[in-house]
Short mmCIF file of C-alpha atoms and ligand atoms in Angstrom, two decimals:
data_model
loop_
_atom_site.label_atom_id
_atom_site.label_comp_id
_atom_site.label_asym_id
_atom_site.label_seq_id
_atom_site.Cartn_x
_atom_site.Cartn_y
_atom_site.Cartn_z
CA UNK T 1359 137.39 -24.40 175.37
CA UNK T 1360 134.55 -25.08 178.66
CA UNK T 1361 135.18 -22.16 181.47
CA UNK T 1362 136.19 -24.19 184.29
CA UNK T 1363 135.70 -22.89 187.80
CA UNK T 1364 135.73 -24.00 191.14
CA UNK T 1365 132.21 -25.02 192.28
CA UNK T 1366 133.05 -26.61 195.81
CA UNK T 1367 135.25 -26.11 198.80
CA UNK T 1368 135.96 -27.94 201.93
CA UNK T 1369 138.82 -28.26 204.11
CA UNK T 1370 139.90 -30.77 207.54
CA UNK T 1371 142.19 -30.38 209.97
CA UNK T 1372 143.26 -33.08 212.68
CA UNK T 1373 142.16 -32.46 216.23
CA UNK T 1374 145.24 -32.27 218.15
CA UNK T 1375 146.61 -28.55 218.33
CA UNK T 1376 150.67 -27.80 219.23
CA UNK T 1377 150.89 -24.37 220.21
CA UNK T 1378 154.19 -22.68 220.42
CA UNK T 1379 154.45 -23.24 224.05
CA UNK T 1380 154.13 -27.01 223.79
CA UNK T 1381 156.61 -26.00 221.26
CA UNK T 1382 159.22 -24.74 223.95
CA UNK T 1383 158.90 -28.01 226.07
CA UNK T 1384 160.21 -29.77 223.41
CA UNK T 1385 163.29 -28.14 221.42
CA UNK T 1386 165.18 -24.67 222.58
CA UNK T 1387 162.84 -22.03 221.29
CA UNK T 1388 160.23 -19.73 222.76
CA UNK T 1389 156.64 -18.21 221.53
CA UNK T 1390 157.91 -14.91 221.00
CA UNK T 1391 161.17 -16.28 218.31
CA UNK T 1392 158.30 -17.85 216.70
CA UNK T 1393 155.83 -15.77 216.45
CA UNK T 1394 158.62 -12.92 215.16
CA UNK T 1395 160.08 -14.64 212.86
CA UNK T 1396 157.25 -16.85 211.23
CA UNK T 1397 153.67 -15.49 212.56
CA UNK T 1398 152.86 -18.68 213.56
CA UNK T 1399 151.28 -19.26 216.69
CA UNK T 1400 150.07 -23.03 216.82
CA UNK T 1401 149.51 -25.72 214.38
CA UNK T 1402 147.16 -29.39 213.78
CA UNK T 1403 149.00 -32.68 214.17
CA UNK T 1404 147.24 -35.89 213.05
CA UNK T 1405 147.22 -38.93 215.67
CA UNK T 1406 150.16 -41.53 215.35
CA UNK T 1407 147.46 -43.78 213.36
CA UNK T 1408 145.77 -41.02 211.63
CA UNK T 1409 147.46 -41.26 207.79
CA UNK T 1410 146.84 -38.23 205.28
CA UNK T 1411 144.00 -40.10 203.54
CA UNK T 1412 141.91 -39.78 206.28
CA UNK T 1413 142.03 -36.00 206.68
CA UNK T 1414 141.95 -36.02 202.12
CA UNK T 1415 138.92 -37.68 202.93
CA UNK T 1416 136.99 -35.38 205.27
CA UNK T 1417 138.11 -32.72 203.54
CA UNK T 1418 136.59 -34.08 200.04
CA UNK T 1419 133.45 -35.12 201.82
CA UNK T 1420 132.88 -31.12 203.09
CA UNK T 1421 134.05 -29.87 199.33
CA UNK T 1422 131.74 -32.80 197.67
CA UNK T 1423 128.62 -31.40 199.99
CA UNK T 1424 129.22 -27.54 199.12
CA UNK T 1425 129.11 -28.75 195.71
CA UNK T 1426 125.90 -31.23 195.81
CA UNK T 1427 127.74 -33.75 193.99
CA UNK T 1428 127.81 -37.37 194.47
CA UNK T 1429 130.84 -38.96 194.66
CA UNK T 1430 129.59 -41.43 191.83
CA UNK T 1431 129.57 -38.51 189.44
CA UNK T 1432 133.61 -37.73 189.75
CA UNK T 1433 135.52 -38.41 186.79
CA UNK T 1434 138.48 -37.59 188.12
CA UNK T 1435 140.49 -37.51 191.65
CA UNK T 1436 143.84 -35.49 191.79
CA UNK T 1437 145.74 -35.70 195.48
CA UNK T 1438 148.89 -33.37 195.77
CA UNK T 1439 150.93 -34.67 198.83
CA UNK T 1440 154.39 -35.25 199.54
CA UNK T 1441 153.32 -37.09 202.77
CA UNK T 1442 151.29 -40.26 200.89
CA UNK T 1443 150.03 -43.21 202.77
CA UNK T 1444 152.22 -45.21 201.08
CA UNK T 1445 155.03 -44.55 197.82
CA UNK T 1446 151.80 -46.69 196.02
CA UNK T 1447 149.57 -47.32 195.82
CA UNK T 1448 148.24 -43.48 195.40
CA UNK T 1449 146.52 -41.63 197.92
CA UNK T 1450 144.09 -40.86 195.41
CA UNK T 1451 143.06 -44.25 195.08
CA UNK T 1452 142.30 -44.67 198.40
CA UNK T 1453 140.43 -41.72 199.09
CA UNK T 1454 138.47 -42.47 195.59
CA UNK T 1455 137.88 -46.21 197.33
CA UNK T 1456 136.77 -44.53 200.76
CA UNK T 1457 134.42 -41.75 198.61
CA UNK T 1458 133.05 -44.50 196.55
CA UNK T 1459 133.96 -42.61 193.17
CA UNK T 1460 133.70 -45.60 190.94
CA UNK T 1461 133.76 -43.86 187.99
CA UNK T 1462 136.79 -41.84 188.47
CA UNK T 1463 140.29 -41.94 186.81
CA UNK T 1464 143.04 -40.50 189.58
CA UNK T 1465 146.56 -39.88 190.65
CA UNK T 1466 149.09 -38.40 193.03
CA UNK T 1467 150.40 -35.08 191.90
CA UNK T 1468 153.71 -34.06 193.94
CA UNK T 1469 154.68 -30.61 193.80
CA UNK T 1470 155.56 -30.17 197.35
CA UNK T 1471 153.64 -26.65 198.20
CA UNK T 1472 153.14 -25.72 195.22
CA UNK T 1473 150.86 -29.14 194.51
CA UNK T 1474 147.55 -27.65 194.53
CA UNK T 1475 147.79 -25.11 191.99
CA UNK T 1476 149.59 -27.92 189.70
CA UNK T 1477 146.57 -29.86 190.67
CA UNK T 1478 143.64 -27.34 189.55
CA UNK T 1479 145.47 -26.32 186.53
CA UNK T 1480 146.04 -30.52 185.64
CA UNK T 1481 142.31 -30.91 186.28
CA UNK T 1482 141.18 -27.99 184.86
CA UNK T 1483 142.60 -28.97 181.37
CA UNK T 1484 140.48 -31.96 181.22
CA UNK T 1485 137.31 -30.31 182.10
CA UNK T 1486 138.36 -27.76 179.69
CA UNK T 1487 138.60 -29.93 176.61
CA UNK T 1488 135.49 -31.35 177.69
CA UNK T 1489 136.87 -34.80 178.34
CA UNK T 1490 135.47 -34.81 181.69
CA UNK T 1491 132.85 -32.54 183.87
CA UNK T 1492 133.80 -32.92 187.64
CA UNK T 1493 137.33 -33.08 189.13
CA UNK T 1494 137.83 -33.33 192.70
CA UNK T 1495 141.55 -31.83 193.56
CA UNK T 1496 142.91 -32.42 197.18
CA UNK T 1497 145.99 -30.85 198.66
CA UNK T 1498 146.66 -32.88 201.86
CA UNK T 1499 149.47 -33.57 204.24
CA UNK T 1500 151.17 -34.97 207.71
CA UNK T 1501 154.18 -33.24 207.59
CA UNK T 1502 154.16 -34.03 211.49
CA UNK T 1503 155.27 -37.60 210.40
CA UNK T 1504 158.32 -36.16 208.52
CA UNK T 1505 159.51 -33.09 210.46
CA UNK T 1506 162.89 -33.86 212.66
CA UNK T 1507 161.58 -33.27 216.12
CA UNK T 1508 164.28 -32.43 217.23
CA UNK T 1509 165.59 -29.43 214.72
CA UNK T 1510 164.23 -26.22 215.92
CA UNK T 1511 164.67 -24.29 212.72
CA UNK T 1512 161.71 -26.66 210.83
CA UNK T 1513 159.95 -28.48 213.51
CA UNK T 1514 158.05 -25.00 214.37
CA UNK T 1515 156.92 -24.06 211.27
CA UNK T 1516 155.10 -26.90 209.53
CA UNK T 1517 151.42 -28.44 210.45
CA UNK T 1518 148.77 -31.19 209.06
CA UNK T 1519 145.55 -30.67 207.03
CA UNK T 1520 143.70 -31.11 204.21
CA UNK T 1521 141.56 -28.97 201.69
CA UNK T 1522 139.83 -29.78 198.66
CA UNK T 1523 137.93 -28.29 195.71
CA UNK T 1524 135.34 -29.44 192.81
CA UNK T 1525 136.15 -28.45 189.66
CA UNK T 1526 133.43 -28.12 187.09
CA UNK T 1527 132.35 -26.42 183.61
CA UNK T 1528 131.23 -23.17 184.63
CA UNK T 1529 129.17 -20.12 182.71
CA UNK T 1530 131.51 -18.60 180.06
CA UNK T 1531 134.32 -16.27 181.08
CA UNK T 1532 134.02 -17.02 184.85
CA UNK T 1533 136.79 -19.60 186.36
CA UNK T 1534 139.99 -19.87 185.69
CA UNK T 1535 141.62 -17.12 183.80
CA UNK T 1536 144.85 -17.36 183.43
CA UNK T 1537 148.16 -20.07 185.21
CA UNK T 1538 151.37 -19.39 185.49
CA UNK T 1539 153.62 -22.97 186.83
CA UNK T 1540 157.26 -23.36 187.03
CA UNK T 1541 160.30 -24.96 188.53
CA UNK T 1542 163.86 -24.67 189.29
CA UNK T 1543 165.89 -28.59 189.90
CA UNK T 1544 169.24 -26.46 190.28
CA UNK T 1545 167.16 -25.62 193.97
CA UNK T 1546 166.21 -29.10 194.82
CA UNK T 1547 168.37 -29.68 197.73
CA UNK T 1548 167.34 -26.78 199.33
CA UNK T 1549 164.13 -27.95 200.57
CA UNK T 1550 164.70 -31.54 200.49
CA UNK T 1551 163.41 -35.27 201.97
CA UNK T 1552 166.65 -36.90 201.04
CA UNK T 1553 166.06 -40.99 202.33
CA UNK T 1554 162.91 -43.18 201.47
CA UNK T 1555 163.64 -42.86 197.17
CA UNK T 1556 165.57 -44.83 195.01
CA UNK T 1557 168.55 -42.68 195.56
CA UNK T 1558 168.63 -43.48 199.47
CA UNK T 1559 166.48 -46.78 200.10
CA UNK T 1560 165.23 -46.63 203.54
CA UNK T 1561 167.91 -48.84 205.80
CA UNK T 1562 169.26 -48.51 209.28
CA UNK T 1563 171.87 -45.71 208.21
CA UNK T 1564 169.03 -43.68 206.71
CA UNK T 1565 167.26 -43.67 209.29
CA UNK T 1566 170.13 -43.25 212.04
CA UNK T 1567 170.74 -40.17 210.23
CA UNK T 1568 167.14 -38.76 210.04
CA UNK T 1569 167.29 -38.79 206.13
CA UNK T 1570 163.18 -39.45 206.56
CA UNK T 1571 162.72 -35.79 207.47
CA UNK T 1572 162.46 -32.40 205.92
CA UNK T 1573 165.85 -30.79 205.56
CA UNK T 1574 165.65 -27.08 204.56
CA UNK T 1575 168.27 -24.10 204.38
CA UNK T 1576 165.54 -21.46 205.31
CA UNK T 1577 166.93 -18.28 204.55
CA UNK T 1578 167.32 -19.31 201.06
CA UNK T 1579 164.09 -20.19 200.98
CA UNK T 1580 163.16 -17.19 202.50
CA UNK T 1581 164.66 -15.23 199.41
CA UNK T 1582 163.55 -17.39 196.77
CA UNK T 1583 159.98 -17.46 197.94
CA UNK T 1584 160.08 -13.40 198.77
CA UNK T 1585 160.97 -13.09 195.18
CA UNK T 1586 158.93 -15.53 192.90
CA UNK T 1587 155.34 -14.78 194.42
CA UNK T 1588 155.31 -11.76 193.28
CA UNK T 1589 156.72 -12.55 189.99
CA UNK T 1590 154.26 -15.49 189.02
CA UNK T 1591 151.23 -13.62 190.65
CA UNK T 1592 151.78 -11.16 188.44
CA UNK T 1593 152.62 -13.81 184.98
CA UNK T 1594 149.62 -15.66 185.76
CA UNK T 1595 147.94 -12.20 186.03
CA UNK T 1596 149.16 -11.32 182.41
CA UNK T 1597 148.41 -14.35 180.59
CA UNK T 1598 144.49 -13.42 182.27
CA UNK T 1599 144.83 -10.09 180.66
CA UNK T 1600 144.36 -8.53 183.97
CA UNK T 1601 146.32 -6.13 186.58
CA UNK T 1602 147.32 -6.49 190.36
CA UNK T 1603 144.93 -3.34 190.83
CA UNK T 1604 142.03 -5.87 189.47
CA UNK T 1605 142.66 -8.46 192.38
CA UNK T 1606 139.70 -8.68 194.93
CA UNK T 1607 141.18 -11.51 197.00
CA UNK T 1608 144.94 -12.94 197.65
CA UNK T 1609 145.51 -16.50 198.54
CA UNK T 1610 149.13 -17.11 199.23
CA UNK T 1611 150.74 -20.09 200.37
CA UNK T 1612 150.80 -20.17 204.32
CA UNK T 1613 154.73 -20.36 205.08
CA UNK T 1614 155.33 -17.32 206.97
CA UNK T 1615 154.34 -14.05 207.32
CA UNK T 1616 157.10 -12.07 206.59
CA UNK T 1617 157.60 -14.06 203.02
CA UNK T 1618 153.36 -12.83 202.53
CA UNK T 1619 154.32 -9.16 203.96
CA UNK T 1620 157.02 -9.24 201.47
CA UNK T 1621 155.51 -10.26 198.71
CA UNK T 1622 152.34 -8.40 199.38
CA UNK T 1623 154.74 -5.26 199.26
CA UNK T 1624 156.34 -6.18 196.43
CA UNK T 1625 153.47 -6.55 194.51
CA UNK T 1626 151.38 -3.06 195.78
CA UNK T 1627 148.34 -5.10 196.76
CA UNK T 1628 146.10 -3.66 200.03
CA UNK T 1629 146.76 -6.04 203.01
CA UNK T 1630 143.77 -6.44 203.48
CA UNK T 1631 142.72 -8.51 200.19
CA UNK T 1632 145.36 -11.05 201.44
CA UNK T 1633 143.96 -14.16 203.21
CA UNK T 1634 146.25 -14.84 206.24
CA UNK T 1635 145.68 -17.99 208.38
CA UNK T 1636 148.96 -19.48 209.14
CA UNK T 1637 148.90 -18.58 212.74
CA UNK T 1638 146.34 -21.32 213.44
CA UNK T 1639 147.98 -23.69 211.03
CA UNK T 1640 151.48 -23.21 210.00
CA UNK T 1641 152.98 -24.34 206.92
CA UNK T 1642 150.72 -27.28 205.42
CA UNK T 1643 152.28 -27.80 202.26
CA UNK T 1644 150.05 -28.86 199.27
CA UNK T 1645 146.94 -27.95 202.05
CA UNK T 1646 147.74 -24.35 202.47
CA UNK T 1647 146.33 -23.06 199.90
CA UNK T 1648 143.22 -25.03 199.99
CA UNK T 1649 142.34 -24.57 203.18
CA UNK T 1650 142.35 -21.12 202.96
CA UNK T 1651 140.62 -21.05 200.24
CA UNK T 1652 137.63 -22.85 202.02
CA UNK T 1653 137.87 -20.75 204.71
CA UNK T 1654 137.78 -17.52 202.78
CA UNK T 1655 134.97 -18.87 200.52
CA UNK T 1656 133.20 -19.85 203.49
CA UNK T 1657 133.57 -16.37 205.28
CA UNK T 1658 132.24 -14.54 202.43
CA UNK T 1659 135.28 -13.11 201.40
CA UNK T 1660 134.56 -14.50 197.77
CA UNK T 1661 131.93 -13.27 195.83
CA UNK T 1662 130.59 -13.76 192.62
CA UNK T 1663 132.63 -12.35 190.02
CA UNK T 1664 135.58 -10.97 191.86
CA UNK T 1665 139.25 -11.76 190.86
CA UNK T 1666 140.99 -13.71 193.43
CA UNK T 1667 144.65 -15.17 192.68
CA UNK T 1668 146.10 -18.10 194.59
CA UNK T 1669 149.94 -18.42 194.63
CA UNK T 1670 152.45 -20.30 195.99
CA UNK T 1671 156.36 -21.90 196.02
CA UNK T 1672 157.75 -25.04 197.52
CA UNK T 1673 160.47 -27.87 197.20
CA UNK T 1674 161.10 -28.77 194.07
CA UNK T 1675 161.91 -25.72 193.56
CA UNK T 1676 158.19 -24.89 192.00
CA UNK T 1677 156.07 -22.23 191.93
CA UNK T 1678 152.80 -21.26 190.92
CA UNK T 1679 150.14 -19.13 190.73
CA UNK T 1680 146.13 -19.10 189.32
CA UNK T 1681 143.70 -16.77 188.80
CA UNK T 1682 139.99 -17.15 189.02
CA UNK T 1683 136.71 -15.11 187.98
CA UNK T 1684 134.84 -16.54 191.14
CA UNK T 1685 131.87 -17.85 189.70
CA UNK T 1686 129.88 -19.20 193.10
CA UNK T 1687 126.92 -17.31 194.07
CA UNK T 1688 126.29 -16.71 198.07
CA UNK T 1689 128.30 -18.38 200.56
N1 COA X 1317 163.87 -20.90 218.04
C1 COA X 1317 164.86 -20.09 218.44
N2 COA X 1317 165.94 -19.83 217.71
C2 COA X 1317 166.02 -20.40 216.49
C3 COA X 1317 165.00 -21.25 216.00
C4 COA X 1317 163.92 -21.50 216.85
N3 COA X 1317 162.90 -22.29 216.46
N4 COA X 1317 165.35 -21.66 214.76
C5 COA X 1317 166.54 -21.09 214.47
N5 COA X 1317 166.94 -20.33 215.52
C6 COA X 1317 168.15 -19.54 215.64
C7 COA X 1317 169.23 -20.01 214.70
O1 COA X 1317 169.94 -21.08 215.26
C8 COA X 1317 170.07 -18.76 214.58
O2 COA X 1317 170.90 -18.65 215.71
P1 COA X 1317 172.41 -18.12 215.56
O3 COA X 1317 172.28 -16.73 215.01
O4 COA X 1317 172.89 -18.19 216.96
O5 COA X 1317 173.06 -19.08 214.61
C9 COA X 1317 169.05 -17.62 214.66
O6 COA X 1317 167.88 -18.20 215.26
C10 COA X 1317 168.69 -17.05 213.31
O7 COA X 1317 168.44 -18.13 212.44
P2 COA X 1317 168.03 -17.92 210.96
O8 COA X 1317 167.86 -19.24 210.28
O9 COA X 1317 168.93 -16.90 210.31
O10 COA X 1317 166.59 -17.24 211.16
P3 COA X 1317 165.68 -16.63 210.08
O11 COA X 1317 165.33 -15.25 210.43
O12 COA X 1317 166.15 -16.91 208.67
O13 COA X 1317 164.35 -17.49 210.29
C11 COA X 1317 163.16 -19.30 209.30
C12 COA X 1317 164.38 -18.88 210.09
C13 COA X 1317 163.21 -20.79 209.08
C14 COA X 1317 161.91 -18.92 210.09
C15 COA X 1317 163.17 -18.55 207.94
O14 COA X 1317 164.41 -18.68 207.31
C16 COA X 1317 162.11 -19.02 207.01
O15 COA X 1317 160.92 -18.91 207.28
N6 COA X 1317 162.51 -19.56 205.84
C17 COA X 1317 161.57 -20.05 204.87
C18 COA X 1317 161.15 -21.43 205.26
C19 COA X 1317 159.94 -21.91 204.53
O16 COA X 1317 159.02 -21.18 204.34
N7 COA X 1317 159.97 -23.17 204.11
C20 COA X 1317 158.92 -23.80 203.47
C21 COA X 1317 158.75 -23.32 202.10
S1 COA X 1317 157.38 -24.05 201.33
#
């Protein structure tokens, strides 16, 4: 098997920036609820006629550059989204059209937050094998255009973005290391877009009921989340052959800080390996991870050859989490 690693970051967010106080003007909540219970403090919202290919596509433009690759080399495009342009044809396809990567097989991946890592870990196994030599996975969303505006308890925590990374053959024992993916349907409802699918075809009554929007029962999310980061962090961190006291770097998935406190106790790990950046962006879904990934690779934070795990939970239920030898030199 090829050592796969990641050879190429880049992330987009939309302009636009909610902050908590806009927040306030608009359902019954205040700065300081939200900042308390969540950590976030403001969040990106794409323009009315601003779909998620558009930020997929910035974002794979920056990760495409850090990488020197043409888009003409890609083999393969992976999008993670559960906020598509369209049900099809695939995201993917679009942004493949709009990078002009001819050559490249691709698909929608939909894993709710957990999509990116299912992404990487789907792309990785073809670069693996040696099938193909340069993936392109994107983890992009709008949740904006799917959040109830008018129910405080998820309007306030979610935000739009995109990040993206190259996957490539890299020099032996460097990349990933070790995966660890899984998911629970008995959970499904608990984190849920209910209308839109064949079991609720959009219609008036669908919409009159706001079936078209994220319905959640948070504090059992809350629990679920507190307690599977730590255990697939650590899983993925077995099956690498390594130890939480080997980690250089955490990259959780942005929900909330008091799930990433939790787990971060949980799991003994110094604070200050964890990369936090949800109080700029919120929850992003499939683009959490990635764009603080970019960021941290971008800040230095990475360095060649230090462990860094990403990990993450979402609807589905799934969960997920990778690690990776960090095989880029510089920043
Ligand atoms: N502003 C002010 N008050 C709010 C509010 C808001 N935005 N949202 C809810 N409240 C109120 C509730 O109505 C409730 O009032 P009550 O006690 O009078 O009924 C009170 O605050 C407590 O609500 P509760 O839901 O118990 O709060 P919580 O501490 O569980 O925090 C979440 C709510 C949503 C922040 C929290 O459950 C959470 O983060 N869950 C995980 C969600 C998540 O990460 N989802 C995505 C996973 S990928």
């Amino acid at each position: 098997m090829v050592s796969v690693g990641i050879v190429g970051t880049g992330s987009y967010v939309p302009e636009k920036v909610l902050t908590n106080f806009d927040l306030e003007q608009m359902v019954d909540t205040n700065d300081q609820w939200i900042v308390s219970r969540t950590g976030i403090k403001e969040r990106h919202i794409a323009a009315p006629e601003t779909p998620v290919s558009e930020l997929c596509y910035q974002a794979a433009l920056r990760a495409l550059e850090d990488a020197k690759l043409a888009p003409e080399e890609l083999d393969l495009v992976i999008v993670a989204t559960i906020t598509p342009d369209f049900v099809f044809p695939a995201t993917a396809c679009l942004v493949a059209e709009r990078l002009g990567a001819k050559k490249a097989a691709g698909f929608d991946l939909q894993a709710a937050c957990t999509g990116f890592l299912y992404g990487v870990a789907t792309a990785a196994q073809f670069i693996a094998t040696g099938i193909y030599k340069n993936a392109l996975v994107i983890g992009g969303e709008t949740l904006s255009k799917i959040l109830n505006w008018e129910d405080r308890g998820t309007c306030i925590l979610f935000g739009d973005g995109a990040g993206a990374a190259v996957l490539q053959p890299v020099e032996e024992g460097y990349g990933f290391l070790g995966y660890d993916l899984g998911m629970d349907g008995a959970g499904g409802s608990l984190l849920a877009m209910p209308g839109g699918g064949s079991m609720h075809p959009a219609s008036a009554e669908t919409v009159a009921k706001k079936m078209h929007t994220i319905q959640m029962a948070g504090s059992e999310v809350f629990k679920f989340a507190v307690r599977i980061m730590g255990e697939t962090a650590l899983k993925a961190l077995d099956k690498a052959g390594l130890g939480i006291g080997d980690v250089d770097c955490l990259i959780p998935h942005q929900a909330n800080t008091r799930i990433v406190d939790a787990a971060v106790k949980r799991l003994g790990i110094d604070a200050g390996k964890v990369v936090v950046n949800l109080d700029r962006y919120g929850n992003m879904s499939a683009a959490s991870i990635p764009v603080a990934l970019d960021e941290a690779a971008r800040s230095g934070r990475l360095n060649y050859g230090d462990i860094m795990v990403m990990v993450g939970f979402g609807g589905g239920l799934t969960w997920g989490a990778a690690v990776v030898k960090w095989s880029k030199r510089g920043v």
